[in-house]
One Martini backbone bead per residue (centre of mass of N, CA, C, O) as a GRO file, in nm:
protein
  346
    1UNK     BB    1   0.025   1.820   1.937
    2UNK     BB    2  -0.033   1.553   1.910
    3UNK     BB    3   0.029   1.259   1.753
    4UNK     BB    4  -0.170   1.174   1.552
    5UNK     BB    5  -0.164   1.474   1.404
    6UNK     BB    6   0.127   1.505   1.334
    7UNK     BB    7   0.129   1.250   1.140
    8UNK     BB    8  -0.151   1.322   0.965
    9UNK     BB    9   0.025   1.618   0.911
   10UNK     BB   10   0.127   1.736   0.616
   11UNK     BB   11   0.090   1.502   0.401
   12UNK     BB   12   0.246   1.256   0.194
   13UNK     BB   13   0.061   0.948   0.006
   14UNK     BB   14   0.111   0.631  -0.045
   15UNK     BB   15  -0.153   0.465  -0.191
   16UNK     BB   16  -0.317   0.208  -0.198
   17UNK     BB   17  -0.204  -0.118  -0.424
   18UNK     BB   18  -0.257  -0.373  -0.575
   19UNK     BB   19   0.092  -0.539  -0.653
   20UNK     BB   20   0.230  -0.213  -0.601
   21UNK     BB   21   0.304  -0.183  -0.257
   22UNK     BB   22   0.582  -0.305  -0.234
   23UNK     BB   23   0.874  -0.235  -0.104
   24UNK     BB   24   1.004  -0.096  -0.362
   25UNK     BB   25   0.823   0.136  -0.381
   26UNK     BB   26   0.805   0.242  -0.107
   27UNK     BB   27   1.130   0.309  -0.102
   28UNK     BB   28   1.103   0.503  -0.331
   29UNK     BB   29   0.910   0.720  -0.231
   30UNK     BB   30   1.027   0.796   0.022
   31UNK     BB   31   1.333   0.921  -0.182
   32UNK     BB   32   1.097   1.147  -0.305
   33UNK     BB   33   0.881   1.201  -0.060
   34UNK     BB   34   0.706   1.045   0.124
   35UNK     BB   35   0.564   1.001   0.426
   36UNK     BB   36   0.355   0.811   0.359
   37UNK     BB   37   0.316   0.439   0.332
   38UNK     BB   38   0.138   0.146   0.194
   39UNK     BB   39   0.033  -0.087   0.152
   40UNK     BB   40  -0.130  -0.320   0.054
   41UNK     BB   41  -0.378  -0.507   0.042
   42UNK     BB   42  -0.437  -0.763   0.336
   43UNK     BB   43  -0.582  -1.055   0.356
   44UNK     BB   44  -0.639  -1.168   0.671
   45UNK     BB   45  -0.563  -1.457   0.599
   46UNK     BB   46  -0.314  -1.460   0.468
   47UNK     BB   47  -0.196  -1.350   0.758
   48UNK     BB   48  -0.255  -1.573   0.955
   49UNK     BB   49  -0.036  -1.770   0.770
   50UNK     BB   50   0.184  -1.594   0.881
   51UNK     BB   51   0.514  -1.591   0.984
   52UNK     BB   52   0.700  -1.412   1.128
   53UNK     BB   53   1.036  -1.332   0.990
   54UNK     BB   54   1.383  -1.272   1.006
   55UNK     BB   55   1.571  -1.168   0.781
   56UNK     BB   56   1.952  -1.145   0.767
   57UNK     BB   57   2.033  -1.143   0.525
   58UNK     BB   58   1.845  -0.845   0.445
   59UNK     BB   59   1.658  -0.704   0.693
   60UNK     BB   60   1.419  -0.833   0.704
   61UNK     BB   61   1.090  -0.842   0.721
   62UNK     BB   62   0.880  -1.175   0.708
   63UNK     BB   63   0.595  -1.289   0.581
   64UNK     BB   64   0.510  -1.637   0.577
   65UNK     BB   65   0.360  -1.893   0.436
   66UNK     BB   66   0.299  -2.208   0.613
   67UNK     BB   67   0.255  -2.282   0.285
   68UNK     BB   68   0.317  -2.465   0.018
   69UNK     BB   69   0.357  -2.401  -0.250
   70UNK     BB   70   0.348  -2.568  -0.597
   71UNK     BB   71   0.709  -2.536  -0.598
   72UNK     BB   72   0.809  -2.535  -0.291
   73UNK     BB   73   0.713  -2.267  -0.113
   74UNK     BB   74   0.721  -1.973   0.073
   75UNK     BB   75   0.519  -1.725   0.103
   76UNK     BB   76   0.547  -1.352   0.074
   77UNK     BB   77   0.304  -1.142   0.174
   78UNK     BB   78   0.500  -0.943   0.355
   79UNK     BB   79   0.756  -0.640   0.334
   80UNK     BB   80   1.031  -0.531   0.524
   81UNK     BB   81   1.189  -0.260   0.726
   82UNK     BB   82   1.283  -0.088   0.967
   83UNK     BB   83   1.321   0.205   0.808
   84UNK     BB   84   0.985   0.248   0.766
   85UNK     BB   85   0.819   0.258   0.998
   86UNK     BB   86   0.767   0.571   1.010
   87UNK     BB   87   0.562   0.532   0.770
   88UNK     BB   88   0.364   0.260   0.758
   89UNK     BB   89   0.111   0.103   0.628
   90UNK     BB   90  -0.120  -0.156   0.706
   91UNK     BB   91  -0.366  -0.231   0.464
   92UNK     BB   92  -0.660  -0.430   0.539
   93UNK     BB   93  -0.878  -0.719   0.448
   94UNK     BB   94  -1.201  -0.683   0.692
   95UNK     BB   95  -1.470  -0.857   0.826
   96UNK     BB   96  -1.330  -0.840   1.123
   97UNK     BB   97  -1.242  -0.813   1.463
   98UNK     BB   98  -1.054  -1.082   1.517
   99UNK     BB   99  -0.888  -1.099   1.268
  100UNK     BB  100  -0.771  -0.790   1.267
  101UNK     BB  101  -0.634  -0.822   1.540
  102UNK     BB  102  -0.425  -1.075   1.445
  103UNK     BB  103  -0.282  -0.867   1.245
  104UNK     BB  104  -0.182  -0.647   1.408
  105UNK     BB  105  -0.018  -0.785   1.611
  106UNK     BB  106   0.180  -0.933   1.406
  107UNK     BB  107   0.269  -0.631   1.349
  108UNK     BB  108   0.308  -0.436   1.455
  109UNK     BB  109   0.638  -0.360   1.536
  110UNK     BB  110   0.613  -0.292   1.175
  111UNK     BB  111   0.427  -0.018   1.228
  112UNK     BB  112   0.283   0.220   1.256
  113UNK     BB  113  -0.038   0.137   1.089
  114UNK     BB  114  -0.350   0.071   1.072
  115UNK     BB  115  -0.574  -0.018   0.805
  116UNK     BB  116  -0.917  -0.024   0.692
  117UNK     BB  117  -1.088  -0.161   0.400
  118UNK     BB  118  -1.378   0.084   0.286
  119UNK     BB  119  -1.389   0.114  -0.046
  120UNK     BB  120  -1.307  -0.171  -0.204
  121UNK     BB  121  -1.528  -0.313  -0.488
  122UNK     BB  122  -1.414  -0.591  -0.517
  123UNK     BB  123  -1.435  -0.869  -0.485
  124UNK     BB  124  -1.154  -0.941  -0.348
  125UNK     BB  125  -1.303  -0.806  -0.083
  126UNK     BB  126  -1.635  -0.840  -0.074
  127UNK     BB  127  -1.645  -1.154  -0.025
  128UNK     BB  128  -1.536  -1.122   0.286
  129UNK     BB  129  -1.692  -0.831   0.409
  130UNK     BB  130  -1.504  -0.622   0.277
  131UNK     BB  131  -1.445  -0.310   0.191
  132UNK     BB  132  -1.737  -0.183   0.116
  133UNK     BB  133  -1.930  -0.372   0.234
  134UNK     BB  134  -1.870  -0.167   0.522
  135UNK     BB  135  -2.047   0.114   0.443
  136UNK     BB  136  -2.301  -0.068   0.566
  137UNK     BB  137  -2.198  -0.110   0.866
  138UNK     BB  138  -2.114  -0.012   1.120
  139UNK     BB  139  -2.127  -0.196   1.350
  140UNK     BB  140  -1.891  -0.309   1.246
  141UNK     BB  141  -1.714  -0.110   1.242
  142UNK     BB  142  -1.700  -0.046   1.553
  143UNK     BB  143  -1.570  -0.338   1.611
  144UNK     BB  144  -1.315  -0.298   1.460
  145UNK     BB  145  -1.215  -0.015   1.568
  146UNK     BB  146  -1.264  -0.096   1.869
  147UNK     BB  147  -1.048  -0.325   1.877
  148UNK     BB  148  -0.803  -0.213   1.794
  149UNK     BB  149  -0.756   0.032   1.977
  150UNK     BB  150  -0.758  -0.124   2.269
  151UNK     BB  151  -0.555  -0.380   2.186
  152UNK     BB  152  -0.333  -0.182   2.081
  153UNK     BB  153  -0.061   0.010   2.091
  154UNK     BB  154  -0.073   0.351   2.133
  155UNK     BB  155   0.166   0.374   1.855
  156UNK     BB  156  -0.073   0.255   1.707
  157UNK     BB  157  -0.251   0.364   1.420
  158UNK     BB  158  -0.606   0.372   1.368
  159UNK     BB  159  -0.736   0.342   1.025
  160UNK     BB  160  -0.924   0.429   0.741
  161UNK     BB  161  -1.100   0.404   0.381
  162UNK     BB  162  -1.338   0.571   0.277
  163UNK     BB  163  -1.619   0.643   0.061
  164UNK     BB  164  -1.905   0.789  -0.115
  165UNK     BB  165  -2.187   0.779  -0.037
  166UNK     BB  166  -2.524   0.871  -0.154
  167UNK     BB  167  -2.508   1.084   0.081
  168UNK     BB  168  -2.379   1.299   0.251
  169UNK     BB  169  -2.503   1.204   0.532
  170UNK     BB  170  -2.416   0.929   0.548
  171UNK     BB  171  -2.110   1.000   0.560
  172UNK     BB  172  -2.101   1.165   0.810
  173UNK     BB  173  -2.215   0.960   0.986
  174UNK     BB  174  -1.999   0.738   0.944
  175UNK     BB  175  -1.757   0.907   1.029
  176UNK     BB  176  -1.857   0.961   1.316
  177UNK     BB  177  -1.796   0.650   1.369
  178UNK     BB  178  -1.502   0.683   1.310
  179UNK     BB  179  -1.442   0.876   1.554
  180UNK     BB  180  -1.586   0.726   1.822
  181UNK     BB  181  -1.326   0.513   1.744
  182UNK     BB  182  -1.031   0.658   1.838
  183UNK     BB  183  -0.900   0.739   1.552
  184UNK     BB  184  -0.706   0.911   1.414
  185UNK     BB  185  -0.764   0.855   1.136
  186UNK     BB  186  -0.968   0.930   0.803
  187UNK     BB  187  -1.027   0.811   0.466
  188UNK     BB  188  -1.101   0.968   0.140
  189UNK     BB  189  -1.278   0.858  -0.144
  190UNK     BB  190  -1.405   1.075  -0.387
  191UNK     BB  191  -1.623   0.817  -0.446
  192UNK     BB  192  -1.834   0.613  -0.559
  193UNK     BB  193  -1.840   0.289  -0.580
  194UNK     BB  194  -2.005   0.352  -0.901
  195UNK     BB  195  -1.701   0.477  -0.974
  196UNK     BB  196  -1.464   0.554  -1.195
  197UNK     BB  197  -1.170   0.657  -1.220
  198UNK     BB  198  -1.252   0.873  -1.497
  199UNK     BB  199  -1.405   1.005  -1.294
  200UNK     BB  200  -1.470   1.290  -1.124
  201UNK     BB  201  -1.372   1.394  -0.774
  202UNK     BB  202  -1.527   1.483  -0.525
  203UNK     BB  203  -1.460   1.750  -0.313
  204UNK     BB  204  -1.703   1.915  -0.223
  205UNK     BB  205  -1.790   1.678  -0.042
  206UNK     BB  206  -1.527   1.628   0.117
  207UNK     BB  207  -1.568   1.861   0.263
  208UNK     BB  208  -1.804   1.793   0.479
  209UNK     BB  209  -1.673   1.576   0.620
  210UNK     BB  210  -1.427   1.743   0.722
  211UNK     BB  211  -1.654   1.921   0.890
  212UNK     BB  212  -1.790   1.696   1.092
  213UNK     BB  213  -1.471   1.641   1.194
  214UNK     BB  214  -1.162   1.642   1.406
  215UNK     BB  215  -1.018   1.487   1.294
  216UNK     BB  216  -0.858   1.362   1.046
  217UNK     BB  217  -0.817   1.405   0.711
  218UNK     BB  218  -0.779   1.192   0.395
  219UNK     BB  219  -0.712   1.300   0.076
  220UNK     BB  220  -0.882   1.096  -0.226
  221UNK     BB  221  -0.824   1.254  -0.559
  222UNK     BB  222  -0.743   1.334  -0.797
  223UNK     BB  223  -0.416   1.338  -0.786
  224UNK     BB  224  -0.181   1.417  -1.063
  225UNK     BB  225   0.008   1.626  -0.900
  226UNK     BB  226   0.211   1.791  -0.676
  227UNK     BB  227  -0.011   2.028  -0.620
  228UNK     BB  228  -0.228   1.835  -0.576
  229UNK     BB  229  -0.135   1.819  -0.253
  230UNK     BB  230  -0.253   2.139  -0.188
  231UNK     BB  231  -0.549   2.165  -0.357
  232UNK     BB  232  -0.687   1.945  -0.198
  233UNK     BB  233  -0.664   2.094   0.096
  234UNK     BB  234  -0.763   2.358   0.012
  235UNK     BB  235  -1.016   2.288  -0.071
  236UNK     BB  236  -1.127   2.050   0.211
  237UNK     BB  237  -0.902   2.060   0.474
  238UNK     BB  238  -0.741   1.840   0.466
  239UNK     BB  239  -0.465   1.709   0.643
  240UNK     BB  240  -0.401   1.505   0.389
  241UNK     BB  241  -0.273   1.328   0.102
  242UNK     BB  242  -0.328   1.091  -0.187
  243UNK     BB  243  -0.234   0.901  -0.375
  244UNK     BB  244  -0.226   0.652  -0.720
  245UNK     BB  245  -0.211   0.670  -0.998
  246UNK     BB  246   0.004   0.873  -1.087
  247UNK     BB  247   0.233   0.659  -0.883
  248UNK     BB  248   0.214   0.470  -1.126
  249UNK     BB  249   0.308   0.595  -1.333
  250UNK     BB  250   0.507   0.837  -1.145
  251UNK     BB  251   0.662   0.816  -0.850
  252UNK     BB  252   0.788   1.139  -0.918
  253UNK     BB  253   0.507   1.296  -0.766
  254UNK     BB  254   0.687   1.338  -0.492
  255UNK     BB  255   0.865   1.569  -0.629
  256UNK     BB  256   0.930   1.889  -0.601
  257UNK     BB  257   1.080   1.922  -0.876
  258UNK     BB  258   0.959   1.676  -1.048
  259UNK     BB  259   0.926   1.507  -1.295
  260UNK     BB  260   1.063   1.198  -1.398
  261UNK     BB  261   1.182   1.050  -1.675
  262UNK     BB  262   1.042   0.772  -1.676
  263UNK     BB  263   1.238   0.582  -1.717
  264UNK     BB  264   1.438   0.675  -1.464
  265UNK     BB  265   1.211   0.560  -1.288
  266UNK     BB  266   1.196   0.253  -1.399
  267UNK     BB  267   1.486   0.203  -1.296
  268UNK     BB  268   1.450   0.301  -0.995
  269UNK     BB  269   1.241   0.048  -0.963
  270UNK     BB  270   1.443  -0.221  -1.091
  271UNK     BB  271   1.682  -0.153  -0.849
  272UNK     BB  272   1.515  -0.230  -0.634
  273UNK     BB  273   1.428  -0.512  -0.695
  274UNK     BB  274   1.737  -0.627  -0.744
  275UNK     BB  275   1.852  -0.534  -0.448
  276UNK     BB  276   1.609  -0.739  -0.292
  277UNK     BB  277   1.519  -0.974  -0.463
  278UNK     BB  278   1.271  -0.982  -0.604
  279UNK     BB  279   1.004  -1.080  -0.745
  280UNK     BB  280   0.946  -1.150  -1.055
  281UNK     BB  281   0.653  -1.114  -1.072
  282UNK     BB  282   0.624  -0.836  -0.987
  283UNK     BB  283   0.850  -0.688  -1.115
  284UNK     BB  284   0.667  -0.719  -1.390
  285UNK     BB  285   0.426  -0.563  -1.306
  286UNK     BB  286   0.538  -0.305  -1.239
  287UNK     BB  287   0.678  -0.265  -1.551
  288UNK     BB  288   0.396  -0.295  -1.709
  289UNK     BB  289   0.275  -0.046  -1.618
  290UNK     BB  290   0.477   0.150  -1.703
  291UNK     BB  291   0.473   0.102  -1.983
  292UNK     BB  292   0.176   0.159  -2.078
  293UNK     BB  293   0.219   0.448  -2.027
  294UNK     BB  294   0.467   0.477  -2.260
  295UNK     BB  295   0.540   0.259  -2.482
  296UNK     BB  296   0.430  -0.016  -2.457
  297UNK     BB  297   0.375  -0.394  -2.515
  298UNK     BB  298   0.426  -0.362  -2.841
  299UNK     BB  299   0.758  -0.471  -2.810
  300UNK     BB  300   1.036  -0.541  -2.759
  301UNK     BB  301   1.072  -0.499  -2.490
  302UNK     BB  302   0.775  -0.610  -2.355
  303UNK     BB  303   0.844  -0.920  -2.487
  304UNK     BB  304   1.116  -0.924  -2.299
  305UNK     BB  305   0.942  -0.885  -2.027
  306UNK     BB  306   0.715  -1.171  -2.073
  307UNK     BB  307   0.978  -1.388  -2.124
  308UNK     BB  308   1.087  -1.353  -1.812
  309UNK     BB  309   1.249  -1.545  -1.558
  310UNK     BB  310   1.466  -1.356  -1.451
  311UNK     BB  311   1.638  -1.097  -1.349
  312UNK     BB  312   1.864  -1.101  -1.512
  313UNK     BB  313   1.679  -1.056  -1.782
  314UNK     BB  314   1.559  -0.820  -1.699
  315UNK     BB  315   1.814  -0.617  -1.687
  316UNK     BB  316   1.857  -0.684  -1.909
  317UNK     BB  317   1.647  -0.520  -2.111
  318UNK     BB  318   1.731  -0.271  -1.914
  319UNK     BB  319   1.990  -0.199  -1.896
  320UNK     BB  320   2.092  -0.344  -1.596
  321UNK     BB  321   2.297  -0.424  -1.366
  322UNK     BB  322   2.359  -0.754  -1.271
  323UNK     BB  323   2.473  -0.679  -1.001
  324UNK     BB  324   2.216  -0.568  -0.827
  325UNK     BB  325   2.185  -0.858  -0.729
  326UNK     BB  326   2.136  -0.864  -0.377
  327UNK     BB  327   2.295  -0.621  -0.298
  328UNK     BB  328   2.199  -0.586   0.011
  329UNK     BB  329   2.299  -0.842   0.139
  330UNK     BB  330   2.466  -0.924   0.426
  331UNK     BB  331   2.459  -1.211   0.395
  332UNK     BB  332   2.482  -1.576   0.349
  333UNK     BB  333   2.157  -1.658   0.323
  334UNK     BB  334   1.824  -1.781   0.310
  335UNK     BB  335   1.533  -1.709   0.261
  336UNK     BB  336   1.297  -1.826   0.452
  337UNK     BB  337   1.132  -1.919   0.176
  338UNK     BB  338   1.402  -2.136   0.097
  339UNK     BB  339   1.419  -2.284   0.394
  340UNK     BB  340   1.398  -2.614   0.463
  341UNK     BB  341   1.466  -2.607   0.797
  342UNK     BB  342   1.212  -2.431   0.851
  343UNK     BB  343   0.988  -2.370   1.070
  344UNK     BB  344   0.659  -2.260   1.023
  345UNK     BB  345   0.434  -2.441   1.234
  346UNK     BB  346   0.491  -2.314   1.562
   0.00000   0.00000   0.00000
């Protein structure tokens, strides 16, 4: 079995999710069991703003905005740690080749693969040419996965993310051109660009996809809990399963033993969050996701947690112990976006 299929055979995947897929979750995800594991889509322009800095306080490595926000900081767009390397996939949103080429050389070093975002109907993505944008242009799909693939390094795995085209045959041929540019392999999300996620992904539909290309296919659409990544291969035939909305609702969809109760998952992940100092930003976003599912932000609890402005305000509302602020810190050193003294324009 070559490289390419090894890792991307009998795989559980935590699927890209905008906001989502920050560092603590991937670890989180990771933890209970996820083989590979997905950034959030990175919309290339933010990331060419970005000089890769190492941060030896945290031992993260740590992709920071060379222009100051309105606060006088700079922005971490993407952040990660050696340690995920062997699973982790950055997801990029781009309608270019050359642009997409400069995002994954300057990441290449700190992740397995990159992932061409081929899906996301969002303005968010499309307006830039990018996400679903591009499941009608093959000409420029063929430019971006073949400029990847030509001039990143052999063990950075190359693929991307398409929904179903109108047509089963539209969705083939597209398949078969992403296919004979060299990608390891390639996602689909089992829905047409203009269905709703509450409405039920064709799984029928991606077994002929599937049939149709010798790469891996990695099935994506209603995982909904762990059986279900592998009765999506087994109706489809694809090679690894992908989840995303299950692993919002409770990341710990991808352990074999079974969910566990919500509040424990969330405790899980709002540790993971304090432990590497995590932003306050995301951090409620992350929490108030768990919450809506579960307990719902009309209450003391969800009040208090739209009300806090620092982790430690976030701790002391979910009982758990602010001594876990930081906690990872390796040394006693400021943070690259908080380092006055760094020049981040060289």
């Amino acid at each position: 079995m070559d490289a390419a299929r090894e890792f991307y055979t009998n795989k559980n995947i935590l699927a890209p999710m905008v906001r989502v897929c920050t560092m603590p979750t991937r670890l989180q995800a990771a933890e209970y069991g996820a083989d590979i594991v997905y950034s959030e889509e990175i919309l290339d322009y933010s990331l060419m703003r970005s000089k890769r800095v190492e941060n030896h306080a945290f031992g993260t490595v740590e992709f920071v905005n060379t222009k100051e926000n309105s606060s006088g900081f700079r922005d971490v767009i993407f952040q990660t740690i050696p340690e995920e390397r062997g699973r982790l996939v950055l997801q990029l949103g781009t309608g270019d080749a050359t642009r997409a080429l400069k995002c994954a050389l300057l990441a290449a070093k700190d992740i397995s693969a990159v992932d061409i975002n081929m899906g996301c109907p969002l303005k968010f993505s499309t307006s830039s040419g990018a996400g679903s944008a591009l499941l009608k242009k093959p000409e420029q799909v063929r430019d971006i996965m073949t400029t990847l693939r030509r001039n990143l390094p052999s063990e950075v795995h190359v693929t991307c993310k398409i929904r179903l085209l109108e047509t089963t045959e539209k969705t083939i041929e597209l398949a078969r051109v992403i296919e004979a540019c060299g990608v390891s392999a390639f996602g689909v999300h089992a829905r047409y660009v203009s269905q709703r996620p509450r409405q039920p992904a064709h799984w029928d539909l991606m077994k002929h996809v599937v049939e149709s290309v010798s790469c891996p296919v990695i099935a994506n659409g209603d995982v909904f809990k762990h059986e279900d990544f592998e009765r999506i291969k087994s109706e489809t035939g694809a090679a690894s399963a992908m989840c995303g909305r299950a692993a919002l609702w409770n990341l710990s969809v991808f352990r074999e033993e079974g969910l566990l109760p919500a509040r424990e998952n969330l405790n899980n992940i709002l540790k993971k969050c304090l432990e590497w100092n995590h932003t306050v930003k995301n951090t409620k976003y992350l929490l108030r996701e768990l919450l809506i599912k579960s307990t719902g932000l009309e209450n003391e609890e969800g009040n208090a947690l739209n009300k806090s402005k620092t982790l430690e305000e976030i701790a002391r509302t979910f009982e758990v112990p602010e001594t876990l602020i930081g906690s990872k810190r390796r040394e006693h050193l400021k943070r690259p976006c908080e380092e006055d003294a760094l020049s981040l324009d060289s």
